[in-house]
Short mmCIF file of C-alpha atoms in Angstrom, two decimals:
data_model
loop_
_atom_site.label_atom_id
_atom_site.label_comp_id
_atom_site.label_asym_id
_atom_site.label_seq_id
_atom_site.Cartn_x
_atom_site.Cartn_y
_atom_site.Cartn_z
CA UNK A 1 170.51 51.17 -40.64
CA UNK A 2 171.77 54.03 -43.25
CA UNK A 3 174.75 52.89 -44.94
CA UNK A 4 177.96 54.10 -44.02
CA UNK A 5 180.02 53.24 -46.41
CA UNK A 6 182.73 55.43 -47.59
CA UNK A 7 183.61 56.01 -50.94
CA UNK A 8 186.61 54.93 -52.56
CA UNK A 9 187.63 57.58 -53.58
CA UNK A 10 190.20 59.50 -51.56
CA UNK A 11 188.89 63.20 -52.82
CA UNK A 12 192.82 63.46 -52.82
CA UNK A 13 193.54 62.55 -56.20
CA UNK A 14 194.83 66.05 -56.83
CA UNK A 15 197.57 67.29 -54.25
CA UNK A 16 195.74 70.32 -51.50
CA UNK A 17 197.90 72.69 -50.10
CA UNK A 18 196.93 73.36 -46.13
CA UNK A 19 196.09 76.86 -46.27
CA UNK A 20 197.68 79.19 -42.87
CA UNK A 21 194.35 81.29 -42.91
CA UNK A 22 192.40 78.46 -42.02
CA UNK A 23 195.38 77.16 -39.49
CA UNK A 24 194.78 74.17 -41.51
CA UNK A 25 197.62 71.23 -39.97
CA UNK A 26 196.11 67.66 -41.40
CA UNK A 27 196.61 64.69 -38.71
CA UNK A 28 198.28 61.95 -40.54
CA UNK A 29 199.70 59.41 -38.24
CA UNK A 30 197.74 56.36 -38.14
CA UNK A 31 198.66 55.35 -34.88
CA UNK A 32 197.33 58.84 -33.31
CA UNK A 33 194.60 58.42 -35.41
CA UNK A 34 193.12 55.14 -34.31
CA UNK A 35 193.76 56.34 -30.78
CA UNK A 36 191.74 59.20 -31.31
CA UNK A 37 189.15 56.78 -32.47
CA UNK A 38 189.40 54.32 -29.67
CA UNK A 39 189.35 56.91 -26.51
CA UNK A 40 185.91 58.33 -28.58
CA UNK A 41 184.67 55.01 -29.08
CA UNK A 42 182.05 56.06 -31.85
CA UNK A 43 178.51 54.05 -31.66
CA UNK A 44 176.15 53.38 -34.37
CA UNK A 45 173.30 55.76 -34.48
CA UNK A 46 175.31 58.22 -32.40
CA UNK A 47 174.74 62.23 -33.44
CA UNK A 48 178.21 63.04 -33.91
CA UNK A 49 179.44 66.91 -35.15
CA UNK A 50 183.10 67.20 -36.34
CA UNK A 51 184.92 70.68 -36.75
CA UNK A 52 187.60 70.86 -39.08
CA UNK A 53 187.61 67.23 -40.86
CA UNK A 54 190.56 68.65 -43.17
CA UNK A 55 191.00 65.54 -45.31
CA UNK A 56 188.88 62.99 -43.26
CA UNK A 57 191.77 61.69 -41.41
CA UNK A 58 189.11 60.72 -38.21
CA UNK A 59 186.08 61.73 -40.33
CA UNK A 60 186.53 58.09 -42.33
CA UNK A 61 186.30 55.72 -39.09
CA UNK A 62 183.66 57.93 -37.53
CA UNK A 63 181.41 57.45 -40.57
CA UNK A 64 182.39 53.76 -40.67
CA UNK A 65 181.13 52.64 -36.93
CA UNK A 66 177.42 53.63 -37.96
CA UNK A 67 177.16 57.37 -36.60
CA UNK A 68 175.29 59.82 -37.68
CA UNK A 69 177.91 62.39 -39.04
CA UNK A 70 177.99 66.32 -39.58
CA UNK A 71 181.22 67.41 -40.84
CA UNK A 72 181.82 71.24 -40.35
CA UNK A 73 184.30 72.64 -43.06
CA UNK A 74 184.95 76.61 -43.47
CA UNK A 75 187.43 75.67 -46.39
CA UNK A 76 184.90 75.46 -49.38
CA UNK A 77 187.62 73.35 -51.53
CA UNK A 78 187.80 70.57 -48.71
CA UNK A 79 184.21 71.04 -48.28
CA UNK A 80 183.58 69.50 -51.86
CA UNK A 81 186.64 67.04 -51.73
CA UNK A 82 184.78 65.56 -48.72
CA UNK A 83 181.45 65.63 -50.46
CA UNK A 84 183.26 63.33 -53.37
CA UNK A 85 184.95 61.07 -50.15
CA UNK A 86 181.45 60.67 -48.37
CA UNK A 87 179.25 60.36 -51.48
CA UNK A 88 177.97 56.59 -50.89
CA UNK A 89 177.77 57.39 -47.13
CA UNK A 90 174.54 58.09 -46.32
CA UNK A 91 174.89 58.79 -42.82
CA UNK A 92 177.31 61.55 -43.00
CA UNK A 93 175.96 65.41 -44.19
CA UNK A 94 179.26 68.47 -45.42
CA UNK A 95 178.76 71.68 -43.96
CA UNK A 96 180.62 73.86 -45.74
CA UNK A 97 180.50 76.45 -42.71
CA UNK A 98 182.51 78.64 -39.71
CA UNK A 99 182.10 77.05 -36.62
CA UNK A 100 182.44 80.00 -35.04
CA UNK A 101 179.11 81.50 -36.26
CA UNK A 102 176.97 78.17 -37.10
CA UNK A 103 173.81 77.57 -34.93
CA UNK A 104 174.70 73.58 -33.69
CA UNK A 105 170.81 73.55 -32.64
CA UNK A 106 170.03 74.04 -36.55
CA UNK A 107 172.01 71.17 -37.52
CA UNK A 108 170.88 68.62 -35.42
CA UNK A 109 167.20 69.46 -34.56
CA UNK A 110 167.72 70.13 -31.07
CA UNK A 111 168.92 66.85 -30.76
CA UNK A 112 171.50 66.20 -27.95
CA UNK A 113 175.29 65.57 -29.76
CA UNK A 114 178.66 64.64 -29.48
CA UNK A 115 181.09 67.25 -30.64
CA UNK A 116 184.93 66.67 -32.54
CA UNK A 117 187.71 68.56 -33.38
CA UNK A 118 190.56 69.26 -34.93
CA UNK A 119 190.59 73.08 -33.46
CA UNK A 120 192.04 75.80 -35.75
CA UNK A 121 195.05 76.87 -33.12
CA UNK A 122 194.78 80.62 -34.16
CA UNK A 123 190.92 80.60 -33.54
CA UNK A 124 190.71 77.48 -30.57
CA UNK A 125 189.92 79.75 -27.75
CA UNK A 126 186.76 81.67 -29.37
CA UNK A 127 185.83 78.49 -30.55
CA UNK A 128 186.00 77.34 -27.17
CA UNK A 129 183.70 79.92 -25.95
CA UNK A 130 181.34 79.50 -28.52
CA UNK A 131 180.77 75.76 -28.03
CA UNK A 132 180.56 76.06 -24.67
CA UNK A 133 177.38 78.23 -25.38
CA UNK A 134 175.68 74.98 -26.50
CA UNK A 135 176.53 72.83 -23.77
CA UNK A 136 173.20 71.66 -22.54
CA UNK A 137 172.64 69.99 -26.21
CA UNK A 138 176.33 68.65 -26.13
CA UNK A 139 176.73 65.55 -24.67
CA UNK A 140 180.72 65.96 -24.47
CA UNK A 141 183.32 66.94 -26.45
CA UNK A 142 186.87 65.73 -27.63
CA UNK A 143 189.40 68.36 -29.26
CA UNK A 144 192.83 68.61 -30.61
CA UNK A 145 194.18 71.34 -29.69
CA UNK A 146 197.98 73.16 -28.72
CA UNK A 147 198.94 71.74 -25.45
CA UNK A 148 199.57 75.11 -23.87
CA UNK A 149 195.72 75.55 -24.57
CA UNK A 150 194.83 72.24 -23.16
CA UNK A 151 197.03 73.26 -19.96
CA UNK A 152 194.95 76.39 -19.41
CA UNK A 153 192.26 74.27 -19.73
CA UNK A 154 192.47 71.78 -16.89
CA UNK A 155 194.56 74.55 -14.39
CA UNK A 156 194.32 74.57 -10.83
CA UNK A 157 193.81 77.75 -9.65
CA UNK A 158 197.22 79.89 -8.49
CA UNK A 159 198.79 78.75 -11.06
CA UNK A 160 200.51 80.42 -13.83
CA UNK A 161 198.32 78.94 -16.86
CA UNK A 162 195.08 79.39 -14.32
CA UNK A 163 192.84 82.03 -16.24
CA UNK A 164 189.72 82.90 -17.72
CA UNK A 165 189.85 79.59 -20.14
CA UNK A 166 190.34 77.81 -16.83
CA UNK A 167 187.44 79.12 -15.18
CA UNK A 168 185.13 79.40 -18.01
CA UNK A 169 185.85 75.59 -19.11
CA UNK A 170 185.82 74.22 -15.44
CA UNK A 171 182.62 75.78 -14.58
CA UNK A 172 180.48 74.28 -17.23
CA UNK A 173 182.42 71.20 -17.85
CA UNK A 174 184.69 68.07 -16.28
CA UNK A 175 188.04 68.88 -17.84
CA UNK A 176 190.28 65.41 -18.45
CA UNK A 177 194.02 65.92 -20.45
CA UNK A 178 194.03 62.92 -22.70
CA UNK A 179 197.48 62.92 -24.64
CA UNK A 180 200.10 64.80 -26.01
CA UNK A 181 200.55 64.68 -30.21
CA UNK A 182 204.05 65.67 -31.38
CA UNK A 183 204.30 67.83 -34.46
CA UNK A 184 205.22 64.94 -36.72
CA UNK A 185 201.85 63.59 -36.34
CA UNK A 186 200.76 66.39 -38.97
CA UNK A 187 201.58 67.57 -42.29
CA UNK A 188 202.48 70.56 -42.15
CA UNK A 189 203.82 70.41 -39.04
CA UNK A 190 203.32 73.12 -36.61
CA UNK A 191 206.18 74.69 -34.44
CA UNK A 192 204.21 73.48 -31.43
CA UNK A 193 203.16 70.14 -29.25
CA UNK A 194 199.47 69.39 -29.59
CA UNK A 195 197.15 67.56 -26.81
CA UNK A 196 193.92 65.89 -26.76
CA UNK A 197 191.27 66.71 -24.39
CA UNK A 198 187.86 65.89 -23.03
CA UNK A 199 184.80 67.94 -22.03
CA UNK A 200 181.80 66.28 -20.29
CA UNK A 201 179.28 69.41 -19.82
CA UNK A 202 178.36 68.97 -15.83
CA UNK A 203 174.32 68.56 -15.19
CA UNK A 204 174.26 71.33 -12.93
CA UNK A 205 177.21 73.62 -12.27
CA UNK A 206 179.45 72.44 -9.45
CA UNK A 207 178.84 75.72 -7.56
CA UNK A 208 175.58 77.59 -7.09
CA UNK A 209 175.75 80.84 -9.21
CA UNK A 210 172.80 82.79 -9.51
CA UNK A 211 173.45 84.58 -12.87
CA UNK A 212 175.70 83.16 -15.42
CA UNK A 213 175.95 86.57 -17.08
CA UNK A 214 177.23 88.09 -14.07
CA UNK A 215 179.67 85.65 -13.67
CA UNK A 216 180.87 85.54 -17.21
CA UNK A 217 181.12 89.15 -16.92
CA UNK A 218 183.09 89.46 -13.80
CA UNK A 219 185.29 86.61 -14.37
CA UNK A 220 186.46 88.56 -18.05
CA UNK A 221 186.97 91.83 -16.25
CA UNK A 222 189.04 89.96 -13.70
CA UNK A 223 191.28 88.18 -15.98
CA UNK A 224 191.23 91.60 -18.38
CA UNK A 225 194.48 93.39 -16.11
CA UNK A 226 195.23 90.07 -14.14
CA UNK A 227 198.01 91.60 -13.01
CA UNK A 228 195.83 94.03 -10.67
CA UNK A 229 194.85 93.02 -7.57
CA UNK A 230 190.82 92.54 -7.57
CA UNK A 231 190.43 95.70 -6.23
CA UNK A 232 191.94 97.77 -8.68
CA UNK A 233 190.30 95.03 -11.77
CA UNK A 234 187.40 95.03 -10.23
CA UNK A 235 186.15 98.52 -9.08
CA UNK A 236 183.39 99.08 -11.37
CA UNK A 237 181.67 96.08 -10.15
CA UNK A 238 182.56 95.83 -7.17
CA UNK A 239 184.20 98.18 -4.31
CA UNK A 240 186.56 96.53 -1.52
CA UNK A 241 183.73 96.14 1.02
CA UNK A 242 181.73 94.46 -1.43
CA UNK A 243 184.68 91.65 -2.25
CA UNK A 244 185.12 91.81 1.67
CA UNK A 245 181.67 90.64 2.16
CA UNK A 246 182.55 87.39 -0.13
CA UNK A 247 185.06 86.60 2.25
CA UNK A 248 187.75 87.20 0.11
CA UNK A 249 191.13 89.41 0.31
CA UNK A 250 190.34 92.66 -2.20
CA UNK A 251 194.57 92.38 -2.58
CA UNK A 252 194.02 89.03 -4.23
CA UNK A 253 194.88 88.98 -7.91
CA UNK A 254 192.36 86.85 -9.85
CA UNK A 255 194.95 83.31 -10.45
CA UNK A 256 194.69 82.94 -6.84
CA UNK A 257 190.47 82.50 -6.73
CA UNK A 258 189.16 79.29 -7.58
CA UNK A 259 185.52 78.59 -9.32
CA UNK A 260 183.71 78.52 -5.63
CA UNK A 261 185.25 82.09 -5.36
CA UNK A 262 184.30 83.37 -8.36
CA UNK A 263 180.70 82.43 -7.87
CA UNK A 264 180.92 84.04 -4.20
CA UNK A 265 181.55 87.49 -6.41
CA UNK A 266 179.64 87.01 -8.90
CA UNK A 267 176.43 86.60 -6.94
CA UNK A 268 177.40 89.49 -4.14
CA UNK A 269 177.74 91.20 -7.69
CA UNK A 270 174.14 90.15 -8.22
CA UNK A 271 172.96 91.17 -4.57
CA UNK A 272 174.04 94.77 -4.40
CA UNK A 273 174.01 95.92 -8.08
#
């Protein structure tokens, strides 16, 4: 087995200011930490990718239980502090990268992987979106992320926080809330309450959609004005007979239409386009 021990030295000697461009907020309480660690439950050998180790706050105990760890750090100054933590590891690789544009499939071979994060808040929904895009290598995911984001999330349609997150999220994945992190667990703290979440990718999608694309694309233009009514939102897709046809109200507004629904327009969007 590669040795995963971690080095010494903290790579902190020297004080690092978290930089706002980044949305850089460092986890720090030990107690959130650990159970962070525990509700992952890291295995040795595991292909584990982390987004945003900061200063290696989970990154340490992930490396320690065996895994096999990428670190993924846009910040090129915390990049090379973590190469000087993880030095005598030789399971974990830096990647002094943005998630947002790296190829996962690159990284890891092809190899199926399971994905951490510390989400940027000011970038966490692209990021969302772009992860989501390699879902059939992912094996699931656990992020940190602003509990209003988490919310939107795991939504039930009609609700207010119900949206194109919702969908998007629900469609390809099994959405669980974990558990709320309070600002204090972070230095700096943000002005906001943080939440943990899971993401197990589903096999198959829980409803049959012919065309992904066409639902991707519909469900943005619905959400787009979702203050229209899905006739008005929807009329260069789709005319009122059309969303008729799917058995669904054209004076609906999109937060009242569940996955199922979606799906129904999406593939009459398929059928008659």
């Amino acid at each position: 087995m590669k040795d995963s021990k971690v080095s010494t030295k903290t790579g902190w000697e020297r004080p690092f200011r978290a930089r706002k461009r980044f949305g850089q907020n460092f986890l720090t309480d030990p107690q959130v930490i650990q159970q962070i660690i525990d509700t992952i439950h890291p295995a040795p050998g595991e292909l584990i990718l982390e987004i945003g180790p900061g200063q290696a706050a989970i990154s340490r105990q992930l490396a320690e239980s065996g895994a096999q760890l990428h670190v993924l750090e846009i910040d090129r100054d915390l990049a090379t502090r973590l190469e000087t933590v993880f030095a005598t590891a030789d399971n974990v690789r830096v990647h002094a990268v943005d998630a947002l544009k790296v190829d996962f499939s690159e990284i890891t071979d092809g190899r199926p992987f399971r994905l951490v994060g510390n989400l940027p808040y000011n970038i966490s929904t692209p990021l969302l979106f772009h992860v989501l895009h390699w879902r059939r290598l992912v094996t699931d995911m656990h992020f940190m992320l602003q509990h209003e984001v988490v919310k939107r999330m795991a939504a039930s349609p009609g609700s207010k926080t119900w949206g194109r997150l919702s969908v998007m999220c629900q469609v390809y994945c099994e959405v669980t809330q974990l558990f709320n992190v309070p600002p204090e667990a972070f230095s700096p703290a943000p002005k906001v309450q943080s939440g943990f979440v899971r993401l197990v990718p589903h096999g198959e999608p829980p409803v049959m959609i012919r065309d992904m694309g066409n639902f991707e694309r519909l469900v943005r233009q619905a959400f787009s004005t979702r203050r229209k009514t899905l006739r008005n939102s929807l009329r260069t897709l789709l005319d009122a007979s059309q969303i008729e046809a799917a058995g669904i109200d054209p004076g609906s507004r999109p937060e009242a239409l569940g996955v199922e629904q979606f799906a129904a327009l999406a593939n009459r969007l398929e059928t008659d386009c």
